[in-house]
Amino acid sequence: MNEINREDFFENRFILETLPPRGTNPDKYIAFCKEAVDYGAQVIAVTDLPMGSARVSPIAPAHMLSELGFNVLMHFSRTTRNAIRIEGDLIAVHMLGIKNLLILSGDDPRVGTYPFSSSIEDFSIYDVFKLTKLLNEKGEDLAGLKIYGSFSFNPGGVFSPFEKDLNQTLERMELKIQNGCSFFVSQPIFNADTIIKFLEKSEAEEIFKKTKIYIALMVFESFQQLEHFSKVPGVYVPKEYFRQKDDSHLEEYSKHQCVSIIEKLAPYVHGFYLTSTTRKMETIKVVSDAVMSQY
């Protein structure tokens, strides 16, 4: 099978998360991505039905961006796909030239557009990683069937340093690595000290020698946005954010915190991942400049 060339992807230190369109016209979205790259984004991450909201599948915009020469990281959620669809979509995205995947369980569809939507558990998150590993190394699926052609997926996963049982977090990360995970993106970080303790944990140090870590950052542009995301599972926003005077102070405080976190964590991690809470080019440039100054 093909040897996976991940080095091109890992030359990049700054990933920008984007929301794909809620419609058929990609022009505005593509224009935003082009401008974001001009302002310093090195990789465009395309989300997969975030917050259980109905919008275009990430496959189409990820393919369009790849065709235009962008570095792309496509989210791939398992709980909105059954086992057959997971395999079929993986083959399809590879056929379209999309190799970099952030494999997720996905947001609960019951909180989104259609609350009656079911969450599918045909495959565990480890099964999805194992499937990409089998496709890469043997050209076969989990059923042992031959899949024709060669594969070179570069799969990544997510992790949270905030769980009470950190050993359990590390065990899950190790299982993902064993099944082919080559990099991780953290849950959004608002306090560098918390994750430094996690990264310095001896067991964590051994795991992180095998993989790359990107730290997720959030810039809040309004209190409405802050309230919304503070309720998302896995997002733990410190009280200081809520104490800001108004939206403009909150935004400036958020940017200041991001820059501070970048400066403190750069020696420990491979790069940073800015979430889709901002679309302002000025903010993207501030974060990009802070990241690039560290590497």
Tab-separated table of C-alpha atoms in Angstrom, residues 78-88 120-123:
chain	number	residue	atom	x	y	z
A	78	ARG	CA	-19.498	8.735	13.032
A	79	THR	CA	-22.808	9.107	14.914
A	80	THR	CA	-24.682	10.541	11.921
A	81	ARG	CA	-23.592	7.614	9.705
A	82	ASN	CA	-24.269	3.895	9.894
A	83	ALA	CA	-21.472	1.378	9.295
A	84	ILE	CA	-22.054	1.093	5.538
A	85	ARG	CA	-22.177	4.860	5.093
A	86	ILE	CA	-18.978	5.354	7.114
A	87	GLU	CA	-17.036	3.037	4.823
A	88	GLY	CA	-18.636	4.379	1.662
A	120	ILE	CA	-26.027	5.912	15.344
A	121	GLU	CA	-23.593	3.704	17.222
A	122	ASP	CA	-22.771	1.014	14.637
A	123	PHE	CA	-19.044	1.709	14.954
